[in-house]
């Protein structure tokens, strides 16, 4: 990509992000994590390890957010999200993580946040 085209693309991406709500930006994070998972199928062991590590960090942050006593979400919802986070984190910690399961959870959360 030439520098002028790259600058235009960066301005366009910045304008897109400014129009997103916080929830939609969070949905984009899950979507980005999923792209890494899907691309890792063809990328070899390093790409797979990177995708799993990125997803582990994402779900660590989700878990930390829902166990925070200052979180305003209803208690039952927070507990449900924490349960999903624990399941994904447990899967990320296995020797051969089920990337399809992780991607499915990311998809569900991205869809819910995008609404």
mmCIF file of C-alpha atoms in Angstrom:
data_model
loop_
_atom_site.group_PDB
_atom_site.id
_atom_site.type_symbol
_atom_site.label_atom_id
_atom_site.label_comp_id
_atom_site.label_asym_id
_atom_site.label_seq_id
_atom_site.Cartn_x
_atom_site.Cartn_y
_atom_site.Cartn_z
ATOM 1 C CA UNK A 1 0.000 0.000 0.000
ATOM 2 C CA UNK A 2 1.449 3.391 -0.898
ATOM 3 C CA UNK A 3 1.727 6.067 1.835
ATOM 4 C CA UNK A 4 -1.163 8.183 0.488
ATOM 5 C CA UNK A 5 -3.524 5.219 0.308
ATOM 6 C CA UNK A 6 -2.429 4.107 3.781
ATOM 7 C CA UNK A 7 -3.130 7.575 5.212
ATOM 8 C CA UNK A 8 -6.599 7.590 3.634
ATOM 9 C CA UNK A 9 -7.293 4.125 5.018
ATOM 10 C CA UNK A 10 -6.189 5.203 8.511
ATOM 11 C CA UNK A 11 -8.461 8.263 8.376
ATOM 12 C CA UNK A 12 -11.361 6.096 7.221
ATOM 13 C CA UNK A 13 -10.787 3.584 10.018
ATOM 14 C CA UNK A 14 -10.591 6.373 12.591
ATOM 15 C CA UNK A 15 -13.869 7.872 11.321
ATOM 16 C CA UNK A 16 -15.521 4.433 11.539
ATOM 17 C CA UNK A 17 -14.348 3.952 15.145
ATOM 18 C CA UNK A 18 -15.664 7.375 16.169
ATOM 19 C CA UNK A 19 -19.173 6.326 15.104
ATOM 20 C CA UNK A 20 -19.148 3.161 17.197
ATOM 21 C CA UNK A 21 -20.619 2.903 20.672
ATOM 22 C CA UNK A 22 -18.502 1.452 23.468
ATOM 23 C CA UNK A 23 -20.369 -1.842 23.173
ATOM 24 C CA UNK A 24 -19.765 -1.949 19.425
ATOM 25 C CA UNK A 25 -16.056 -1.312 19.981
ATOM 26 C CA UNK A 26 -16.032 -4.209 22.443
ATOM 27 C CA UNK A 27 -17.764 -6.363 19.816
ATOM 28 C CA UNK A 28 -14.994 -5.457 17.389
ATOM 29 C CA UNK A 29 -12.409 -6.765 19.874
ATOM 30 C CA UNK A 30 -14.138 -10.164 19.917
ATOM 31 C CA UNK A 31 -14.384 -10.119 16.114
ATOM 32 C CA UNK A 32 -10.670 -9.315 15.819
ATOM 33 C CA UNK A 33 -9.821 -12.172 18.183
ATOM 34 C CA UNK A 34 -11.904 -14.471 16.019
ATOM 35 C CA UNK A 35 -10.143 -13.413 12.846
ATOM 36 C CA UNK A 36 -6.859 -14.416 14.482
ATOM 37 C CA UNK A 37 -8.323 -17.804 15.408
ATOM 38 C CA UNK A 38 -9.630 -18.450 11.911
ATOM 39 C CA UNK A 39 -6.393 -17.343 10.285
ATOM 40 C CA UNK A 40 -4.387 -19.535 12.671
ATOM 41 C CA UNK A 41 -5.856 -22.686 11.104
ATOM 42 C CA UNK A 42 -3.577 -22.105 8.111
ATOM 43 C CA UNK A 43 -0.824 -20.191 9.895
ATOM 44 C CA UNK A 44 0.962 -22.969 11.716
ATOM 45 C CA UNK A 45 1.816 -23.464 15.391
ATOM 46 C CA UNK A 46 3.082 -19.928 16.037
ATOM 47 C CA UNK A 47 -0.090 -18.310 14.666
ATOM 48 C CA UNK A 48 -2.180 -20.745 16.682
ATOM 49 C CA UNK A 49 -0.255 -20.015 19.901
ATOM 50 C CA UNK A 50 -0.562 -16.267 19.311
ATOM 51 C CA UNK A 51 -4.319 -16.524 18.674
ATOM 52 C CA UNK A 52 -4.832 -18.596 21.830
ATOM 53 C CA UNK A 53 -2.719 -16.182 23.899
ATOM 54 C CA UNK A 54 -4.656 -13.183 22.565
ATOM 55 C CA UNK A 55 -7.941 -14.885 23.393
ATOM 56 C CA UNK A 56 -6.691 -15.767 26.852
ATOM 57 C CA UNK A 57 -5.915 -12.085 27.492
ATOM 58 C CA UNK A 58 -9.325 -11.069 26.164
ATOM 59 C CA UNK A 59 -11.196 -13.529 28.370
ATOM 60 C CA UNK A 60 -9.004 -12.705 31.384
ATOM 61 C CA UNK A 61 -10.159 -9.093 30.954
ATOM 62 C CA UNK A 62 -13.793 -10.188 30.604
ATOM 63 C CA UNK A 63 -13.571 -12.276 33.751
ATOM 64 C CA UNK A 64 -11.894 -9.473 35.696
ATOM 65 C CA UNK A 65 -14.575 -7.016 34.575
ATOM 66 C CA UNK A 66 -17.509 -9.181 35.651
ATOM 67 C CA UNK A 67 -16.083 -10.090 39.067
ATOM 68 C CA UNK A 68 -15.377 -6.436 39.840
ATOM 69 C CA UNK A 69 -17.821 -5.410 42.598
ATOM 70 C CA UNK A 70 -18.297 -2.068 40.870
ATOM 71 C CA UNK A 71 -19.672 -3.711 37.722
ATOM 72 C CA UNK A 72 -23.242 -2.486 37.162
ATOM 73 C CA UNK A 73 -24.507 -5.577 35.328
ATOM 74 C CA UNK A 74 -27.095 -7.691 37.142
ATOM 75 C CA UNK A 75 -25.521 -10.316 39.405
ATOM 76 C CA UNK A 76 -27.008 -13.288 37.506
ATOM 77 C CA UNK A 77 -25.715 -11.981 34.186
ATOM 78 C CA UNK A 78 -22.277 -11.348 35.663
ATOM 79 C CA UNK A 79 -22.220 -14.905 37.030
ATOM 80 C CA UNK A 80 -23.197 -16.335 33.637
ATOM 81 C CA UNK A 81 -20.524 -14.341 31.846
ATOM 82 C CA UNK A 82 -17.945 -15.380 34.451
ATOM 83 C CA UNK A 83 -18.882 -19.020 33.843
ATOM 84 C CA UNK A 84 -18.364 -18.656 30.105
ATOM 85 C CA UNK A 85 -15.077 -16.835 30.696
ATOM 86 C CA UNK A 86 -13.857 -19.663 32.943
ATOM 87 C CA UNK A 87 -14.806 -22.263 30.317
ATOM 88 C CA UNK A 88 -12.976 -20.375 27.559
ATOM 89 C CA UNK A 89 -9.932 -19.800 29.756
ATOM 90 C CA UNK A 90 -9.880 -23.477 30.714
ATOM 91 C CA UNK A 91 -10.015 -24.372 27.005
ATOM 92 C CA UNK A 92 -7.226 -21.903 26.198
ATOM 93 C CA UNK A 93 -5.086 -23.658 28.808
ATOM 94 C CA UNK A 94 -5.338 -27.112 27.257
ATOM 95 C CA UNK A 95 -2.602 -28.596 25.127
ATOM 96 C CA UNK A 96 -4.817 -28.622 22.017
ATOM 97 C CA UNK A 97 -7.479 -25.919 22.544
ATOM 98 C CA UNK A 98 -10.747 -26.314 20.680
ATOM 99 C CA UNK A 99 -10.509 -23.185 18.558
ATOM 100 C CA UNK A 100 -13.995 -23.719 17.162
ATOM 101 C CA UNK A 101 -15.454 -23.557 20.688
ATOM 102 C CA UNK A 102 -13.476 -20.400 21.495
ATOM 103 C CA UNK A 103 -14.550 -18.811 18.207
ATOM 104 C CA UNK A 104 -18.178 -19.690 18.873
ATOM 105 C CA UNK A 105 -18.083 -17.996 22.278
ATOM 106 C CA UNK A 106 -16.434 -14.933 20.708
ATOM 107 C CA UNK A 107 -19.141 -14.869 18.037
ATOM 108 C CA UNK A 108 -21.928 -15.013 20.630
ATOM 109 C CA UNK A 109 -20.456 -12.188 22.684
ATOM 110 C CA UNK A 110 -19.718 -10.040 19.630
ATOM 111 C CA UNK A 111 -23.297 -10.479 18.387
ATOM 112 C CA UNK A 112 -24.747 -9.590 21.792
ATOM 113 C CA UNK A 113 -22.557 -6.511 22.108
ATOM 114 C CA UNK A 114 -23.240 -5.312 18.574
ATOM 115 C CA UNK A 115 -26.987 -4.956 19.231
#
